[in-house]
GROMACS .gro file of C-alpha atoms in nm:
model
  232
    1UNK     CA    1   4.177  -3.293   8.349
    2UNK     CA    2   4.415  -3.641   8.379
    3UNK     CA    3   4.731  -3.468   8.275
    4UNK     CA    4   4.794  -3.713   8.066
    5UNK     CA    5   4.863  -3.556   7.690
    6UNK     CA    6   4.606  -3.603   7.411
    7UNK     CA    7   4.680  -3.790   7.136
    8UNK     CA    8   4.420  -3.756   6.808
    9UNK     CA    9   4.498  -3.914   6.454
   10UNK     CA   10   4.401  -3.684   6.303
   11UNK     CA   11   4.508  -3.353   6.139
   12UNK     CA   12   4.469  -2.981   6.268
   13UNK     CA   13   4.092  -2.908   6.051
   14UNK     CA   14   3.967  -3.291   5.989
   15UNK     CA   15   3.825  -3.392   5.651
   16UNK     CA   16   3.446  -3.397   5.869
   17UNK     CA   17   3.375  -3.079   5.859
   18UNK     CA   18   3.130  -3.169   6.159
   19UNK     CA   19   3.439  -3.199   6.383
   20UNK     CA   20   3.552  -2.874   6.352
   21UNK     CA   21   3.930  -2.746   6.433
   22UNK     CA   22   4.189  -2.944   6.651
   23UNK     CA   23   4.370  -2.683   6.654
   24UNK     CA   24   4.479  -2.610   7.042
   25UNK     CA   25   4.269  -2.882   7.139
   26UNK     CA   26   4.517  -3.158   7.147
   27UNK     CA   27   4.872  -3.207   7.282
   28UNK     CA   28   4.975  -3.451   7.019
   29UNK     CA   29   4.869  -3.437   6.650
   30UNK     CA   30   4.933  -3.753   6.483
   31UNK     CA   31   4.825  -3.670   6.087
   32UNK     CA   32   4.877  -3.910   5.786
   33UNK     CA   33   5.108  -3.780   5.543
   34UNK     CA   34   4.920  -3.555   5.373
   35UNK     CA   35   4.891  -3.290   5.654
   36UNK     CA   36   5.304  -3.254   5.607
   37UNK     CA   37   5.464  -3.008   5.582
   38UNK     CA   38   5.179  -2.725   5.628
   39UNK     CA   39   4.957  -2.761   5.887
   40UNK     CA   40   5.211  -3.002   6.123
   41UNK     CA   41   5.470  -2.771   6.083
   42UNK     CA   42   5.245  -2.453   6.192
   43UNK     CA   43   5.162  -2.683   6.515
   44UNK     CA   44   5.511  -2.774   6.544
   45UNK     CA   45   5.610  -2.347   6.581
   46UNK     CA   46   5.342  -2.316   6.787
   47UNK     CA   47   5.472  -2.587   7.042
   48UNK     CA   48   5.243  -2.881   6.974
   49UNK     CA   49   5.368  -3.178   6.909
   50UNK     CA   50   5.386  -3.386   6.571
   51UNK     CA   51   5.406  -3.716   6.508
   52UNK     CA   52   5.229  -3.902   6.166
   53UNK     CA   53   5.041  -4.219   6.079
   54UNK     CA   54   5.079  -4.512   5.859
   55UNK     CA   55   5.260  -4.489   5.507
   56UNK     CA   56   5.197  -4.526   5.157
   57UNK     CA   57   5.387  -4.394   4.838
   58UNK     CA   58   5.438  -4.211   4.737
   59UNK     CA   59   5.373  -3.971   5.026
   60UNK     CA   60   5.599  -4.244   5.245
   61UNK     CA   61   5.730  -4.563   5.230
   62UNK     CA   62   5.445  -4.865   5.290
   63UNK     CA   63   5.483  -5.141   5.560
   64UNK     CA   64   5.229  -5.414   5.301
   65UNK     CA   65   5.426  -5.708   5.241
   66UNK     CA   66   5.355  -5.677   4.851
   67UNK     CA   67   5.536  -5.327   4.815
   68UNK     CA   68   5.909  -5.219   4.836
   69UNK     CA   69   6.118  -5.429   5.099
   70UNK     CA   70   6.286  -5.052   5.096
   71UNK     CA   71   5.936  -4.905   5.281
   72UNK     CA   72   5.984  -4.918   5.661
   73UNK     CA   73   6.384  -4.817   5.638
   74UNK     CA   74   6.235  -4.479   5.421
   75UNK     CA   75   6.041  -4.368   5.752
   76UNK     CA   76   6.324  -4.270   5.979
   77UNK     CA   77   6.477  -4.065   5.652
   78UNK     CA   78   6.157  -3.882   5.618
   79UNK     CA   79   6.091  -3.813   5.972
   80UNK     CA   80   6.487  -3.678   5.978
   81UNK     CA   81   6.385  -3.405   5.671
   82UNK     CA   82   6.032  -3.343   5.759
   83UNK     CA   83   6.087  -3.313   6.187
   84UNK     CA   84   5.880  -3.543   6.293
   85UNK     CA   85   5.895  -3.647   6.616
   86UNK     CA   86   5.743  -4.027   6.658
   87UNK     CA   87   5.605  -4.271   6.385
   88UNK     CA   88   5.312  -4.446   6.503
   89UNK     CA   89   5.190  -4.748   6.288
   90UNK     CA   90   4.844  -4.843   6.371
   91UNK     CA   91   4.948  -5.215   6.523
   92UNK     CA   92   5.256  -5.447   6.491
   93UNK     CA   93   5.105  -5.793   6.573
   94UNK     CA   94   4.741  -5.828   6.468
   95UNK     CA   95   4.720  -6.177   6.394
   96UNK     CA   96   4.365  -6.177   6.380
   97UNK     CA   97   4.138  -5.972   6.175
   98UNK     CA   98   3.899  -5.858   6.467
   99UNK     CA   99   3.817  -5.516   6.328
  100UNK     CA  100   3.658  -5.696   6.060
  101UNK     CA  101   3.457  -6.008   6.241
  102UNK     CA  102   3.683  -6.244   6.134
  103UNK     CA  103   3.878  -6.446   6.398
  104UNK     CA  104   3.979  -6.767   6.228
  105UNK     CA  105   4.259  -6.599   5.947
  106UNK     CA  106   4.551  -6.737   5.931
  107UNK     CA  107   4.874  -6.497   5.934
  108UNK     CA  108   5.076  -6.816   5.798
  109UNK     CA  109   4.904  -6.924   5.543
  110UNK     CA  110   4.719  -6.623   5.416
  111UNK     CA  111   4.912  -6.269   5.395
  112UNK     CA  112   4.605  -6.105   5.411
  113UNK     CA  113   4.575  -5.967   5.768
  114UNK     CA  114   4.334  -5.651   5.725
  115UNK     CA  115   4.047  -5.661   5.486
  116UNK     CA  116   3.757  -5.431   5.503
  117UNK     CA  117   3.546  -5.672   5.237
  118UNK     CA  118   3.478  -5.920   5.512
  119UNK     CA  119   3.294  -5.634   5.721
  120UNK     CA  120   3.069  -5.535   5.369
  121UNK     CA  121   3.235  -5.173   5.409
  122UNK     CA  122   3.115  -4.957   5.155
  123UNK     CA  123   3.492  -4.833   5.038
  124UNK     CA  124   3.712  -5.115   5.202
  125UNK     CA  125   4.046  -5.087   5.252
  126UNK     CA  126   4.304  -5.422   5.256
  127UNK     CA  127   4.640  -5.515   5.257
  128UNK     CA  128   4.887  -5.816   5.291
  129UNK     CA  129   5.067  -5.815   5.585
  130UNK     CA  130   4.877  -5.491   5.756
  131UNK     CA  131   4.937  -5.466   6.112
  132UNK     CA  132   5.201  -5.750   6.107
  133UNK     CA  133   5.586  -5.637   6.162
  134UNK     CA  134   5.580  -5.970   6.367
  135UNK     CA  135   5.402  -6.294   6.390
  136UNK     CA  136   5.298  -6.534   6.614
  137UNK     CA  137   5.581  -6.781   6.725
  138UNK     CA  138   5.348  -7.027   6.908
  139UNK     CA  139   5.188  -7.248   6.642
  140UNK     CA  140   5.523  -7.301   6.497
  141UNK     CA  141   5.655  -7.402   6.791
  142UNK     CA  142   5.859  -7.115   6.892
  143UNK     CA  143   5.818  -6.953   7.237
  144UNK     CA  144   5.774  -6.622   7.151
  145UNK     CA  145   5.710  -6.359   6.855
  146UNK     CA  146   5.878  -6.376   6.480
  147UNK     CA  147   5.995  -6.131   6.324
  148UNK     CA  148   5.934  -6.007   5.959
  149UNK     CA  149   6.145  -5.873   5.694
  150UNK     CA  150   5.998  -5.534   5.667
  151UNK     CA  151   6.096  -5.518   6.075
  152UNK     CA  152   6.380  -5.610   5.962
  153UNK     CA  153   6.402  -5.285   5.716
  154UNK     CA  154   6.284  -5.051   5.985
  155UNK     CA  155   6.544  -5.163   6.218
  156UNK     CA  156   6.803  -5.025   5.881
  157UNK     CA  157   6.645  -4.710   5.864
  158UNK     CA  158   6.664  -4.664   6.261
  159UNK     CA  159   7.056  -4.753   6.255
  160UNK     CA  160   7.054  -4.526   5.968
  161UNK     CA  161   6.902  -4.264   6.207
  162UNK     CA  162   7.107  -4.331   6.471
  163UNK     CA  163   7.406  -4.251   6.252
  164UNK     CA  164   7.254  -3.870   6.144
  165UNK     CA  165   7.233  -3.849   6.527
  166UNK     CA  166   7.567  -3.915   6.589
  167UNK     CA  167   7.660  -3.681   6.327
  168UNK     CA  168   7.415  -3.398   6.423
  169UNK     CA  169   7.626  -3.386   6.752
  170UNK     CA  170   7.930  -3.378   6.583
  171UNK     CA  171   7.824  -3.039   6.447
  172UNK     CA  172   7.781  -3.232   6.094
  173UNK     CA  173   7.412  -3.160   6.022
  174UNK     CA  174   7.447  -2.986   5.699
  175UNK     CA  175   7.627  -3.258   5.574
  176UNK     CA  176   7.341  -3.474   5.673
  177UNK     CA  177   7.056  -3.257   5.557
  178UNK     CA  178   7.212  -3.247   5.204
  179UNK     CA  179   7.245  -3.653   5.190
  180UNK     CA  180   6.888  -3.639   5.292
  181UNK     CA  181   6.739  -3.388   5.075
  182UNK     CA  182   6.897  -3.596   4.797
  183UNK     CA  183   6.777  -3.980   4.937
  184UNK     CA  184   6.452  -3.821   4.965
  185UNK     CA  185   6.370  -3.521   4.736
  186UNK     CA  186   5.986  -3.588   4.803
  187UNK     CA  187   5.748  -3.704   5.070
  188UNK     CA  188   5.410  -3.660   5.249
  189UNK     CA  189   5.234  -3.362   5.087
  190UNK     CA  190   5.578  -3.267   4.910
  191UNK     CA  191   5.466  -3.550   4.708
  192UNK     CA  192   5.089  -3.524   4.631
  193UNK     CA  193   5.042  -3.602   4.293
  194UNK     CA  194   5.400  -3.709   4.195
  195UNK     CA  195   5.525  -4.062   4.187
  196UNK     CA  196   5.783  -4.164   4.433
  197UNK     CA  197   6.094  -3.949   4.455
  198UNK     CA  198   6.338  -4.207   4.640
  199UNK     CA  199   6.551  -4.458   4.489
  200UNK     CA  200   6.467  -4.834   4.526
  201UNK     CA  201   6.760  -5.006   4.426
  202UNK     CA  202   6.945  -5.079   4.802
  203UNK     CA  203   7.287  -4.976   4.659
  204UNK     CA  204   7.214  -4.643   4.662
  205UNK     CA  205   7.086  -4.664   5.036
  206UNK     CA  206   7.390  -4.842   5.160
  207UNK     CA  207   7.626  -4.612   4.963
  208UNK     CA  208   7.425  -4.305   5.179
  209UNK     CA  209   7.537  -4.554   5.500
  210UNK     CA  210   7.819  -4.634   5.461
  211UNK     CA  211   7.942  -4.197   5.359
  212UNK     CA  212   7.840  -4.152   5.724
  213UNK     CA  213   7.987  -4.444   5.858
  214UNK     CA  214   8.315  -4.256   5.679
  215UNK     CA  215   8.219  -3.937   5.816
  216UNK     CA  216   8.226  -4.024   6.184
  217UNK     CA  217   8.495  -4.240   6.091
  218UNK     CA  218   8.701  -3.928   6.048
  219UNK     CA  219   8.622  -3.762   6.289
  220UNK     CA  220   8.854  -3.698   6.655
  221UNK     CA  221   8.768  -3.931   6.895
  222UNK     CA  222   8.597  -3.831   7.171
  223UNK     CA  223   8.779  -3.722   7.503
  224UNK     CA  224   8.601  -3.917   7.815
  225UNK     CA  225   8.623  -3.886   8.170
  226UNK     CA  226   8.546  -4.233   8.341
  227UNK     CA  227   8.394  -4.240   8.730
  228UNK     CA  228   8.426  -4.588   8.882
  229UNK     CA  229   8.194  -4.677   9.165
  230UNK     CA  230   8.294  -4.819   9.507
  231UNK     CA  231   8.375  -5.151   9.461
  232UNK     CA  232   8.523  -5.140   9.085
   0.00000   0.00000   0.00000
C-alpha cells in the first residue's frame, strides 16, 4: 500500500515450493539467468517488468576477478538480445565480508571478498573479487573510491550499448539484432547445459564496435533546430 514498486529476486514459481507463485504479486521480477527467456518473457507480455541477477557462464558473463576480463562488457549484449530491462549485481563495493562474520579481510591483499566457508554454510558459495567493481581509495591514500578492471569492461559493453541505441533510432535495428545474435548465439537458459557461446578473444568484440561506429558513421547527419535562452 506504499506505491512504491516491488522488487523480488527471484523468479515467477521459486525453487521453494513453500513460497508458492510470484506471479502478479510483484512489480519487478529480478530472476538469475536461468528463468530467461520463458518465464521473464511471459511477465514481460503481460506488463511486468524484468530485470536479472548476477552472472555466470555460461548462462552470462561473470564479474569474479579470476574469469574472463570479457564478463561485465557481455551483460549489456545479452540484455540487448534477451530485453532485459536493468542488470542488478548484488553490491559494487563490499569491502568487508559482513554477510559472513568476518570484518577484518582485506580487499588489497586478499581477492577473496565473499566466502560462505567462514560462516560454516553447508553448500558455500565464494569468489575473488565478489561484490567489488570498486575498492576502497582511503588506505591507499586516495580520497575517494578505485576503480577495477572488470568496471572498466562494463563501462565497454555500456558504450557498446549506447551505440545499438543510437542505431535502433536510426531505424537500423535489424542490422543490430543480426550482429548480436552472432556475438552472442547463447545465454541465460538458451545456454543450460552448453558451454559458452561468445567469443573471448577482444578482436572480435572491437571488430563488432567499431562496424557500428561505421554504420552511424554513414549515416545523414541529423537536422537540428537550436533555441537560445535570454541572455545567450
Amino acid at each position: 500500500g506504499t506505491g512504491f514498486p516491488l522488487m523480488v529476486t527471484e523468479r515467477p514459481v521459486p525453487r521453494d515450493p513453500a513460497w508458492g507463485s510470484l506471479t502478479g504479486a510483484v512489480d519487478i521480477g529480478c530472476a538469475g539467468g536461468g528463468a530467461w527467456p520463458g518465464p521473464m518473457h511471459e511477465r514481460q507480455t503481460a506488463g511486468e517488468r524484468a530485470w536479472t541477477y548476477n552472472g555466470g557462464e555460461p548462462y552470462a558473463g561473470s564479474q569474479i576477478i579470476d574469469t574472463s576480463g570479457l564478463g561485465p562488457r557481455s551483460w549489456s549484449w545479452i540484455a540487448r538480445r534477451y530485453g532485459v530491462e536493468c542488470w542488478l549485481l548484488w553490491d559494487v563495493c563490499y569491502f568487508r565480508d559482513i554477510y559472513n562474520g568476518c570484518w577484518d579481510n582485506d580487499v588489497w591483499t586478499d581477492p577473496l571478498t565473499y566466502d560462505q566457508r567462514r560462516s560454516g554454510t553447508t553448500w558455500p558459495d565464494w569468489g575473488n573479487g565478489d561484490g567489488t567493481l570498486f575498492y576502497p581509495g582511503t588506505p591507499r591514500g586516495i580520497a575517494g573510491p578505485v576503480e577495477s578492471m572488470r568496471l572498466k569492461s562494463w563501462r565497454r559493453g555500456a558504450q557498446d550499448f549506447e551505440y545499438m541505441w543510437l542505431l535502433d533510432r536510426r531505424g537500423m535495428s535489424g542490422f543490430v539484432n543480426n550482429l548480436v545474435q552472432e556475438a552472442i548465439p547463447a545465454a541465460f537458459g538458451d545456454a543450460e547445459g552448453g558451454a559458452t557461446s561468445w567469443r573471448k578473444d577482444v578482436s572480435s568484440w572491437e571488430e563488432a564496435r567499431i562496424s557500428m561506429g561505421n554504420q552511424l558513421a554513414s549515416l545523414p547527419p541529423y537536422a537540428h533546430d537550436y533555441y537560445f535562452a535570454e541572455g545567450y
